[in-house]
Amino acid sequence: MNTRLSSLIQPLTQQQPALTASLIELAQINSHTLNPAGVDQVGQLLSQRFCQQLDCDHQQISLPPYQLYRTDGSVMEHPLGHLQLFKKRPDAPLQLLLTGHLDTVFPVDSGFQQCRWLDDYTLNGPGVSDMKGGLLVMLTALSTFEQSPQAQQVGWTVILNPDEEIGSPSSAALLAEQAAQHDLGMIYEPALPDGQLAGERKGSGNFTAIIQGVAAHAGREHHLGRNAICAMAEFITSVDQLNGVREGVTVNVGVMDGGMTTNQVPDQARCRFNIRTRITADEHWCQQKLTEIEAKINQKEGISLSLHGHFGRSPKSLDTAHLALYQLVSTCSAQLGIPLQWQATGGCCDGNNLSTAGLPNVDTLGALGGNIHSDKEFINISSLVTRAQLSTLILLTLAEQAERWRRTR
Ligand SMILES: [Zn+2]
């Protein structure tokens, strides 16, 4: 590493204590997706820092509410926190889109709200690696990069969205619109615990099935009832049987409810399920199978099933543009003395959205950690600095190769 470079990124180690304190502060503010006040509190704290440290334009954007189906088929709306967007040098030769999410999966009444040390290097806490640590990595890398003259070659947009953990339903349109205006994407989801990056990612769709049957007294007029729960049981069994039929496609029924009491034939039932896909063509296959199952259930007299939902995220496959970008990331990492690999994952994130919109991106540039989405979530605390160094180096390399990475937009 040359001296100019090391004089820029070596001092980052001195920021470790301040970064750790900031992380604990952010993680201990509950920002579950459906706690918009908490999401906004985290968004505002970060916005102050982004604006102070980066001298950039800032917009706070309201999003449409999140819609969920109730058992009776009506729609319930949940307000979401704001999306924070920052922009600098929109006319520079190379335009990068950096994204991260403000929300976590831990509800406001969950018992997991505080951080604690597991040992000197490992911090346990809600969202520490997914992805409040990643947001600090992003901010630190950008601040360091902005001190270099090469920064003039690069313009960037940062999007911090409030709804990633539910599949980015309300920010998807803005992500796609911004993706089209940039050359490359950098996303700050956590890297795998051993430092590996995610390569290919599965696609994902969320669906809701609602069944309307006929209510009747369980004793006096049982024969007049049409049991919505029994019909739903048949639907669920059929949907579950799709598992193992097509390579890489999985179906998970995650929620079901219906009925009120045992002395009434229930006339309402609902289930929610998720489908993961390996290639885009799987989406069509799944839709066809669902339509067949829907038709079979609807043949039952007195039963009416309606199906809602869609594939919000298509699979992310590694095309040549992605491979070239991954190669650059691993070259940068090798310069820092950290060998890097990537592996396929069934998980998906906004990296899927950006790649569907045509934007090559690397999506696990955040902190090193694991057990995410559980109360055992942890971060390897020194990775706040090492990952900020890696991202700074990637930014500097991209700036030096700005012409190479420009794509026709
Ligand atoms: Zn995440």
Tab-separated table of C-alpha atoms and ligand atoms in Angstrom:
chain	number	residue	atom	x	y	z
A	1	MET	CA	0.000	0.000	0.000
A	2	ASN	CA	1.470	3.420	-0.865
A	3	THR	CA	2.123	5.997	1.867
A	4	ARG	CA	-0.529	8.428	0.648
A	5	LEU	CA	-3.126	5.702	0.893
A	6	SER	CA	-2.013	4.426	4.257
A	7	SER	CA	-1.919	7.981	5.658
A	8	LEU	CA	-5.580	8.249	4.681
A	9	ILE	CA	-6.900	4.953	5.996
A	10	GLN	CA	-4.565	4.015	8.862
A	11	PRO	CA	-5.840	6.795	11.192
A	12	LEU	CA	-9.308	5.231	11.012
A	13	THR	CA	-8.261	2.841	13.790
A	14	GLN	CA	-8.322	5.833	16.151
A	15	GLN	CA	-12.050	6.167	15.460
A	16	GLN	CA	-12.831	2.738	16.928
A	17	PRO	CA	-14.004	3.971	20.390
A	18	ALA	CA	-16.199	6.733	18.924
A	19	LEU	CA	-17.714	4.349	16.361
A	20	THR	CA	-18.446	1.800	19.070
A	21	ALA	CA	-20.211	4.425	21.209
A	22	SER	CA	-22.269	5.597	18.196
A	23	LEU	CA	-23.232	2.036	17.374
A	24	ILE	CA	-24.493	1.347	20.889
A	25	GLU	CA	-26.498	4.591	20.825
A	26	LEU	CA	-28.114	3.708	17.467
A	27	ALA	CA	-28.761	0.043	18.328
A	28	GLN	CA	-30.526	0.933	21.577
A	29	ILE	CA	-33.107	3.045	19.734
A	30	ASN	CA	-35.788	0.601	18.664
A	31	SER	CA	-36.348	0.938	14.922
A	32	HIS	CA	-38.574	-1.996	14.070
A	33	THR	CA	-40.066	-1.443	10.609
A	34	LEU	CA	-43.521	-0.812	12.113
A	35	ASN	CA	-42.202	1.677	14.693
A	36	PRO	CA	-41.960	4.749	12.431
A	37	ALA	CA	-41.089	7.103	15.315
A	38	GLY	CA	-38.028	5.002	16.192
A	39	VAL	CA	-37.021	4.617	12.549
A	40	ASP	CA	-37.224	8.407	12.168
A	41	GLN	CA	-35.178	8.967	15.318
A	42	VAL	CA	-32.381	6.811	13.895
A	43	GLY	CA	-32.815	8.508	10.499
A	44	GLN	CA	-32.501	11.966	12.041
A	45	LEU	CA	-29.442	11.134	14.127
A	46	LEU	CA	-27.704	9.769	11.051
A	47	SER	CA	-28.863	12.635	8.847
A	48	GLN	CA	-27.223	15.160	11.166
A	49	ARG	CA	-23.959	13.266	10.870
A	50	PHE	CA	-24.143	12.721	7.135
A	51	CYS	CA	-24.836	16.430	6.551
A	52	GLN	CA	-22.141	17.584	9.004
A	53	GLN	CA	-19.417	15.226	7.827
A	54	LEU	CA	-20.147	15.120	4.105
A	55	ASP	CA	-21.534	18.556	3.242
A	56	CYS	CA	-24.141	17.058	0.919
A	57	ASP	CA	-27.728	17.706	-0.161
A	58	HIS	CA	-30.325	15.992	1.989
A	59	GLN	CA	-33.952	15.104	1.398
A	60	GLN	CA	-36.360	13.403	3.791
A	61	ILE	CA	-38.985	11.550	1.763
A	62	SER	CA	-42.414	10.250	2.895
A	63	LEU	CA	-43.390	6.823	1.594
A	64	PRO	CA	-46.791	5.192	1.063
A	65	PRO	CA	-47.925	3.042	4.029
A	66	TYR	CA	-47.317	-0.695	4.216
A	67	GLN	CA	-50.448	-2.678	3.390
A	68	LEU	CA	-51.405	-5.968	5.019
A	69	TYR	CA	-54.533	-8.085	4.496
A	70	ARG	CA	-56.725	-8.854	7.487
A	71	THR	CA	-58.457	-12.242	7.838
A	72	ASP	CA	-61.663	-10.787	6.394
A	73	GLY	CA	-59.829	-9.629	3.275
A	74	SER	CA	-59.833	-5.935	4.165
A	75	VAL	CA	-56.587	-3.978	3.986
A	76	MET	CA	-54.787	-2.622	7.044
A	77	GLU	CA	-52.321	0.217	6.548
A	78	HIS	CA	-49.191	0.707	8.659
A	79	PRO	CA	-47.369	4.052	8.451
A	80	LEU	CA	-43.624	3.812	7.789
A	81	GLY	CA	-40.701	6.004	8.770
A	82	HIS	CA	-39.151	8.419	6.268
A	83	LEU	CA	-36.561	7.547	3.672
A	84	GLN	CA	-33.393	9.662	3.929
A	85	LEU	CA	-31.601	10.576	0.714
A	86	PHE	CA	-28.239	12.348	0.396
A	87	LYS	CA	-26.547	13.510	-2.794
A	88	LYS	CA	-23.170	14.935	-3.711
A	89	ARG	CA	-21.662	15.907	-7.088
A	90	PRO	CA	-24.468	14.648	-9.360
A	91	ASP	CA	-22.454	15.815	-12.397
A	92	ALA	CA	-19.220	13.914	-11.649
A	93	PRO	CA	-18.099	11.294	-14.225
A	94	LEU	CA	-18.896	8.244	-12.087
A	95	GLN	CA	-22.147	7.980	-10.105
A	96	LEU	CA	-22.409	5.544	-7.197
A	97	LEU	CA	-25.520	4.530	-5.289
A	98	LEU	CA	-24.921	3.543	-1.657
A	99	THR	CA	-27.814	2.061	0.264
A	100	GLY	CA	-28.632	0.855	3.745
A	101	HIS	CA	-31.733	0.337	5.861
A	102	LEU	CA	-32.800	2.053	9.068
A	103	ASP	CA	-35.235	-0.625	10.190
A	104	THR	CA	-34.717	-3.800	12.212
A	105	VAL	CA	-36.821	-6.921	12.805
A	106	PHE	CA	-37.182	-6.460	16.575
A	107	PRO	CA	-40.631	-5.179	17.660
A	108	VAL	CA	-40.926	-2.344	20.124
A	109	ASP	CA	-42.164	-4.779	22.814
A	110	SER	CA	-39.463	-7.398	22.214
A	111	GLY	CA	-37.193	-8.203	25.158
A	112	PHE	CA	-34.136	-7.528	23.008
A	113	GLN	CA	-33.417	-3.774	23.118
A	114	GLN	CA	-30.005	-3.418	24.769
A	115	CYS	CA	-26.408	-4.112	23.815
A	116	ARG	CA	-24.019	-6.197	25.869
A	117	TRP	CA	-20.461	-7.374	25.424
A	118	LEU	CA	-19.933	-11.088	24.813
A	119	ASP	CA	-16.162	-10.600	25.015
A	120	ASP	CA	-13.724	-7.771	24.304
A	121	TYR	CA	-14.305	-8.010	20.546
A	122	THR	CA	-17.931	-9.035	20.209
A	123	LEU	CA	-20.996	-6.923	20.874
A	124	ASN	CA	-24.476	-8.441	21.062
A	125	GLY	CA	-27.407	-6.128	20.340
A	126	PRO	CA	-30.429	-5.468	18.101
A	127	GLY	CA	-29.353	-4.440	14.605
A	128	VAL	CA	-25.667	-4.113	15.529
A	129	SER	CA	-24.615	-5.871	12.338
A	130	ASP	CA	-27.935	-5.766	10.425
A	131	MET	CA	-27.312	-3.021	9.826
A	132	LYS	CA	-26.580	-0.094	12.091
A	133	GLY	CA	-22.918	-1.108	12.088
A	134	GLY	CA	-23.053	-1.096	8.282
A	135	LEU	CA	-24.507	2.428	8.231
A	136	LEU	CA	-21.549	3.658	10.305
A	137	VAL	CA	-19.134	1.820	7.996
A	138	MET	CA	-20.713	3.631	5.036
A	139	LEU	CA	-20.567	7.056	6.696
A	140	THR	CA	-16.963	6.585	7.851
A	141	ALA	CA	-15.803	5.405	4.433
A	142	LEU	CA	-17.479	8.301	2.634
A	143	SER	CA	-16.032	10.835	5.097
A	144	THR	CA	-12.533	9.436	4.600
A	145	PHE	CA	-12.926	9.273	0.821
A	146	GLU	CA	-14.107	12.895	0.726
A	147	GLN	CA	-10.716	13.993	2.131
A	148	SER	CA	-8.949	12.736	-1.011
A	149	PRO	CA	-8.597	14.713	-4.273
A	150	GLN	CA	-9.912	11.684	-6.242
A	151	ALA	CA	-13.332	12.284	-4.721
A	152	GLN	CA	-13.943	14.887	-7.448
A	153	GLN	CA	-14.281	12.040	-9.963
A	154	VAL	CA	-17.183	10.482	-8.124
A	155	GLY	CA	-20.706	11.636	-7.385
A	156	TRP	CA	-22.812	9.633	-5.009
A	157	THR	CA	-26.300	9.155	-3.692
A	158	VAL	CA	-27.008	7.548	-0.327
A	159	ILE	CA	-30.419	6.036	0.342
A	160	LEU	CA	-31.379	4.963	3.856
A	161	ASN	CA	-34.739	3.229	3.561
A	162	PRO	CA	-37.165	2.418	6.395
A	163	ASP	CA	-38.734	-0.819	5.056
A	164	GLU	CA	-36.003	-3.216	3.886
A	165	GLU	CA	-36.809	-5.846	6.476
A	166	ILE	CA	-40.312	-6.314	5.063
A	167	GLY	CA	-39.017	-6.496	1.481
A	168	SER	CA	-38.826	-2.750	0.688
A	169	PRO	CA	-42.451	-2.623	-0.566
A	170	SER	CA	-42.734	1.155	-0.264
A	171	SER	CA	-39.178	2.159	-1.228
A	172	ALA	CA	-38.835	-0.252	-4.181
A	173	ALA	CA	-40.006	2.282	-6.777
A	174	LEU	CA	-37.538	4.929	-5.627
A	175	LEU	CA	-34.692	2.390	-5.456
A	176	ALA	CA	-35.401	1.301	-9.044
A	177	GLU	CA	-35.615	4.906	-10.253
A	178	GLN	CA	-32.301	5.817	-8.591
A	179	ALA	CA	-30.619	2.580	-9.753
A	180	ALA	CA	-31.220	3.631	-13.344
A	181	GLN	CA	-29.331	6.894	-12.761
A	182	HIS	CA	-26.152	5.369	-11.332
A	183	ASP	CA	-23.192	3.283	-12.537
A	184	LEU	CA	-22.625	0.943	-9.583
A	185	GLY	CA	-24.274	0.070	-6.277
A	186	MET	CA	-22.731	-0.457	-2.837
A	187	ILE	CA	-24.938	-1.902	-0.091
A	188	TYR	CA	-24.017	-2.211	3.561
A	189	GLU	CA	-25.684	-5.454	4.624
A	190	PRO	CA	-23.483	-7.458	7.023
A	191	ALA	CA	-20.815	-9.717	5.591
A	192	LEU	CA	-20.873	-13.344	6.708
A	193	PRO	CA	-19.148	-13.951	10.089
A	194	ASP	CA	-15.946	-15.151	8.391
A	195	GLY	CA	-15.881	-12.035	6.208
A	196	GLN	CA	-17.213	-13.666	3.044
A	197	LEU	CA	-19.480	-11.644	0.805
A	198	ALA	CA	-22.831	-12.784	-0.534
A	199	GLY	CA	-22.732	-13.616	-4.241
A	200	GLU	CA	-25.873	-14.883	-5.911
A	201	ARG	CA	-29.053	-14.238	-4.011
A	202	LYS	CA	-32.425	-15.903	-4.266
A	203	GLY	CA	-35.514	-13.974	-5.284
A	204	SER	CA	-38.502	-13.658	-2.971
A	205	GLY	CA	-42.240	-13.120	-3.076
A	206	ASN	CA	-44.764	-12.628	-0.273
A	207	PHE	CA	-48.340	-13.782	-0.738
A	208	THR	CA	-51.596	-13.778	1.224
A	209	ALA	CA	-54.454	-16.214	0.658
A	210	ILE	CA	-57.900	-15.320	2.002
A	211	ILE	CA	-60.724	-17.852	2.138
A	212	GLN	CA	-64.348	-16.945	2.581
A	213	GLY	CA	-66.631	-19.825	3.562
A	214	VAL	CA	-70.098	-19.919	5.119
A	215	ALA	CA	-70.698	-19.537	8.862
A	216	ALA	CA	-73.186	-21.806	10.630
A	217	HIS	CA	-73.970	-23.084	14.116
A	218	ALA	CA	-71.692	-26.031	14.894
A	219	GLY	CA	-74.497	-28.142	16.342
A	220	ARG	CA	-77.823	-27.114	14.886
A	221	GLU	CA	-76.834	-26.390	11.282
A	222	HIS	CA	-73.373	-27.793	10.778
A	223	HIS	CA	-74.376	-29.134	7.351
A	224	LEU	CA	-75.107	-25.579	6.140
A	225	GLY	CA	-71.631	-24.300	6.991
A	226	ARG	CA	-68.618	-24.252	4.665
A	227	ASN	CA	-65.478	-24.432	6.763
A	228	ALA	CA	-62.903	-21.838	5.668
A	229	ILE	CA	-60.177	-23.272	7.938
A	230	CYS	CA	-60.515	-26.785	6.485
A	231	ALA	CA	-60.338	-25.360	2.966
A	232	MET	CA	-57.279	-23.351	4.005
A	233	ALA	CA	-55.662	-26.513	5.410
A	234	GLU	CA	-56.061	-28.109	1.992
A	235	PHE	CA	-54.646	-25.028	0.275
A	236	ILE	CA	-51.642	-24.959	2.617
A	237	THR	CA	-50.942	-28.667	2.109
A	238	SER	CA	-50.980	-28.193	-1.680
A	239	VAL	CA	-48.718	-25.148	-1.512
A	240	ASP	CA	-46.297	-26.938	0.825
A	241	GLN	CA	-46.101	-29.843	-1.605
A	242	LEU	CA	-44.436	-27.530	-4.133
A	243	ASN	CA	-41.263	-27.849	-2.021
A	244	GLY	CA	-38.707	-30.110	-3.627
A	245	VAL	CA	-40.475	-30.129	-7.005
A	246	ARG	CA	-38.344	-27.508	-8.754
A	247	GLU	CA	-34.659	-26.993	-7.988
A	248	GLY	CA	-34.000	-24.016	-5.728
A	249	VAL	CA	-37.665	-23.115	-5.191
A	250	THR	CA	-38.929	-23.169	-1.594
A	251	VAL	CA	-42.316	-22.261	-0.145
A	252	ASN	CA	-42.777	-21.339	3.496
A	253	VAL	CA	-46.217	-20.857	5.027
A	254	GLY	CA	-45.384	-18.506	7.886
A	255	VAL	CA	-48.710	-17.212	9.245
A	256	MET	CA	-52.230	-18.596	9.411
A	257	ASP	CA	-55.331	-17.554	11.273
A	258	GLY	CA	-59.103	-17.741	11.064
A	259	GLY	CA	-62.253	-18.555	12.959
A	260	MET	CA	-63.622	-17.056	16.194
A	261	THR	CA	-64.968	-19.827	18.385
A	262	THR	CA	-65.453	-23.610	18.437
A	263	ASN	CA	-69.237	-23.627	18.179
A	264	GLN	CA	-69.334	-21.902	14.827
A	265	VAL	CA	-68.281	-23.196	11.429
A	266	PRO	CA	-65.634	-20.586	10.538
A	267	ASP	CA	-66.268	-18.515	7.441
A	268	GLN	CA	-62.878	-16.749	7.316
A	269	ALA	CA	-59.284	-17.903	7.154
A	270	ARG	CA	-56.045	-16.315	6.074
A	271	CYS	CA	-52.529	-17.510	5.484
A	272	ARG	CA	-49.352	-15.708	4.489
A	273	PHE	CA	-46.476	-17.404	2.774
A	274	ASN	CA	-43.121	-16.670	1.200
A	275	ILE	CA	-41.628	-18.197	-1.931
A	276	ARG	CA	-37.908	-18.140	-2.759
A	277	THR	CA	-36.717	-18.519	-6.338
A	278	ARG	CA	-33.341	-19.315	-7.883
A	279	ILE	CA	-33.833	-18.000	-11.416
A	280	THR	CA	-36.297	-15.483	-12.794
A	281	ALA	CA	-38.140	-18.195	-14.779
A	282	ASP	CA	-39.144	-19.778	-11.437
A	283	GLU	CA	-41.550	-16.878	-10.876
A	284	HIS	CA	-43.706	-17.866	-13.847
A	285	TRP	CA	-43.688	-21.535	-12.789
A	286	CYS	CA	-44.793	-20.609	-9.266
A	287	GLN	CA	-47.555	-18.318	-10.513
A	288	GLN	CA	-48.888	-21.160	-12.681
A	289	LYS	CA	-48.871	-23.638	-9.816
A	290	LEU	CA	-50.585	-21.156	-7.498
A	291	THR	CA	-53.270	-20.499	-10.098
A	292	GLU	CA	-53.901	-24.270	-10.405
A	293	ILE	CA	-54.182	-24.682	-6.636
A	294	GLU	CA	-56.418	-21.605	-6.358
A	295	ALA	CA	-58.747	-23.039	-9.039
A	296	LYS	CA	-58.887	-26.419	-7.271
A	297	ILE	CA	-59.941	-24.834	-3.963
A	298	ASN	CA	-62.444	-22.550	-5.664
A	299	GLN	CA	-64.220	-25.593	-7.124
A	300	LYS	CA	-65.524	-26.337	-3.647
A	301	GLU	CA	-69.100	-25.248	-3.268
A	302	GLY	CA	-69.519	-22.286	-0.926
A	303	ILE	CA	-65.765	-21.615	-0.704
A	304	SER	CA	-64.051	-18.655	-2.298
A	305	LEU	CA	-60.293	-18.197	-2.218
A	306	SER	CA	-58.503	-15.030	-3.301
A	307	LEU	CA	-54.767	-14.760	-3.674
A	308	HIS	CA	-52.777	-11.511	-3.250
A	309	GLY	CA	-49.108	-10.707	-3.529
A	310	HIS	CA	-46.242	-10.833	-5.989
A	311	PHE	CA	-42.527	-11.420	-6.316
A	312	GLY	CA	-41.063	-8.219	-4.858
A	313	ARG	CA	-37.479	-9.319	-5.431
A	314	SER	CA	-36.100	-11.232	-8.389
A	315	PRO	CA	-33.011	-13.446	-8.007
A	316	LYS	CA	-29.646	-11.727	-8.202
A	317	SER	CA	-27.298	-13.644	-10.471
A	318	LEU	CA	-23.642	-12.859	-11.036
A	319	ASP	CA	-23.295	-11.608	-14.615
A	320	THR	CA	-20.004	-10.300	-16.049
A	321	ALA	CA	-20.585	-6.790	-14.676
A	322	HIS	CA	-21.101	-8.168	-11.164
A	323	LEU	CA	-18.092	-10.481	-11.459
A	324	ALA	CA	-15.877	-7.567	-12.514
A	325	LEU	CA	-17.042	-5.531	-9.543
A	326	TYR	CA	-16.526	-8.464	-7.155
A	327	GLN	CA	-13.035	-8.891	-8.579
A	328	LEU	CA	-12.274	-5.246	-7.790
A	329	VAL	CA	-13.561	-5.681	-4.250
A	330	SER	CA	-11.387	-8.719	-3.647
A	331	THR	CA	-8.314	-6.979	-5.100
A	332	CYS	CA	-8.897	-4.074	-2.677
A	333	SER	CA	-9.354	-6.493	0.187
A	334	ALA	CA	-6.139	-8.336	-0.682
A	335	GLN	CA	-4.323	-4.966	-0.545
A	336	LEU	CA	-5.467	-4.698	3.061
A	337	GLY	CA	-4.209	-8.215	3.700
A	338	ILE	CA	-7.676	-9.757	3.968
A	339	PRO	CA	-8.460	-12.516	1.452
A	340	LEU	CA	-12.069	-12.342	0.356
A	341	GLN	CA	-14.517	-14.762	-1.188
A	342	TRP	CA	-18.220	-14.801	-1.809
A	343	GLN	CA	-20.882	-17.450	-1.618
A	344	ALA	CA	-24.465	-17.885	-2.794
A	345	THR	CA	-27.237	-17.224	-0.265
A	346	GLY	CA	-30.966	-17.869	-0.009
A	347	GLY	CA	-31.385	-14.503	1.677
A	348	CYS	CA	-32.286	-11.461	-0.353
A	349	CYS	CA	-31.902	-7.721	0.115
A	350	ASP	CA	-32.006	-4.450	-1.798
A	351	GLY	CA	-29.095	-5.829	-3.867
A	352	ASN	CA	-31.751	-7.906	-5.649
A	353	ASN	CA	-33.789	-4.765	-6.363
A	354	LEU	CA	-30.804	-2.850	-7.724
A	355	SER	CA	-29.643	-5.704	-9.928
A	356	THR	CA	-33.179	-6.196	-11.301
A	357	ALA	CA	-33.094	-2.497	-12.198
A	358	GLY	CA	-29.839	-3.175	-14.101
A	359	LEU	CA	-27.388	-1.791	-11.544
A	360	PRO	CA	-24.359	-4.018	-10.788
A	361	ASN	CA	-23.798	-3.960	-7.038
A	362	VAL	CA	-21.949	-5.540	-4.172
A	363	ASP	CA	-24.299	-5.878	-1.222
A	364	THR	CA	-22.408	-7.126	1.843
A	365	LEU	CA	-20.005	-4.259	2.476
A	366	GLY	CA	-21.186	-3.797	6.056
A	367	ALA	CA	-19.772	-5.076	9.317
A	368	LEU	CA	-18.849	-8.678	10.103
A	369	GLY	CA	-21.410	-10.364	12.270
A	370	GLY	CA	-23.896	-13.156	12.604
A	371	ASN	CA	-27.067	-14.637	14.138
A	372	ILE	CA	-28.945	-11.745	12.577
A	373	HIS	CA	-32.742	-11.585	13.068
A	374	SER	CA	-32.309	-13.262	16.471
A	375	ASP	CA	-31.530	-12.035	19.990
A	376	LYS	CA	-28.078	-13.546	19.536
A	377	GLU	CA	-27.164	-11.021	16.824
A	378	PHE	CA	-23.551	-9.936	17.167
A	379	ILE	CA	-20.962	-7.762	15.509
A	380	ASN	CA	-17.217	-8.231	15.394
A	381	ILE	CA	-16.543	-4.705	16.652
A	382	SER	CA	-13.163	-4.190	14.997
A	383	SER	CA	-14.836	-4.725	11.629
A	384	LEU	CA	-16.331	-1.203	11.884
A	385	VAL	CA	-12.841	0.096	11.120
A	386	THR	CA	-11.574	-2.661	8.803
A	387	ARG	CA	-14.704	-2.525	6.675
A	388	ALA	CA	-14.585	1.282	6.527
A	389	GLN	CA	-10.993	0.941	5.302
A	390	LEU	CA	-12.089	-1.575	2.677
A	391	SER	CA	-14.927	0.651	1.438
A	392	THR	CA	-12.634	3.694	1.324
A	393	LEU	CA	-10.176	1.738	-0.789
A	394	ILE	CA	-12.967	0.577	-3.115
A	395	LEU	CA	-14.160	4.190	-3.515
A	396	LEU	CA	-10.627	5.393	-4.255
A	397	THR	CA	-10.052	2.616	-6.800
A	398	LEU	CA	-13.353	3.308	-8.528
A	399	ALA	CA	-12.481	7.013	-8.658
A	400	GLU	CA	-9.158	6.227	-10.337
A	401	GLN	CA	-10.911	3.964	-12.850
A	402	ALA	CA	-13.962	6.202	-13.290
A	403	GLU	CA	-14.051	5.885	-17.102
A	404	ARG	CA	-13.938	2.097	-16.971
A	405	TRP	CA	-16.964	1.780	-14.714
A	406	ARG	CA	-19.272	4.255	-16.409
A	407	ARG	CA	-22.166	2.533	-18.068
A	408	THR	CA	-24.496	3.846	-20.739
A	409	ARG	CA	-27.580	5.063	-18.965
B	1	ZN	ZN	-30.289	-6.090	6.624
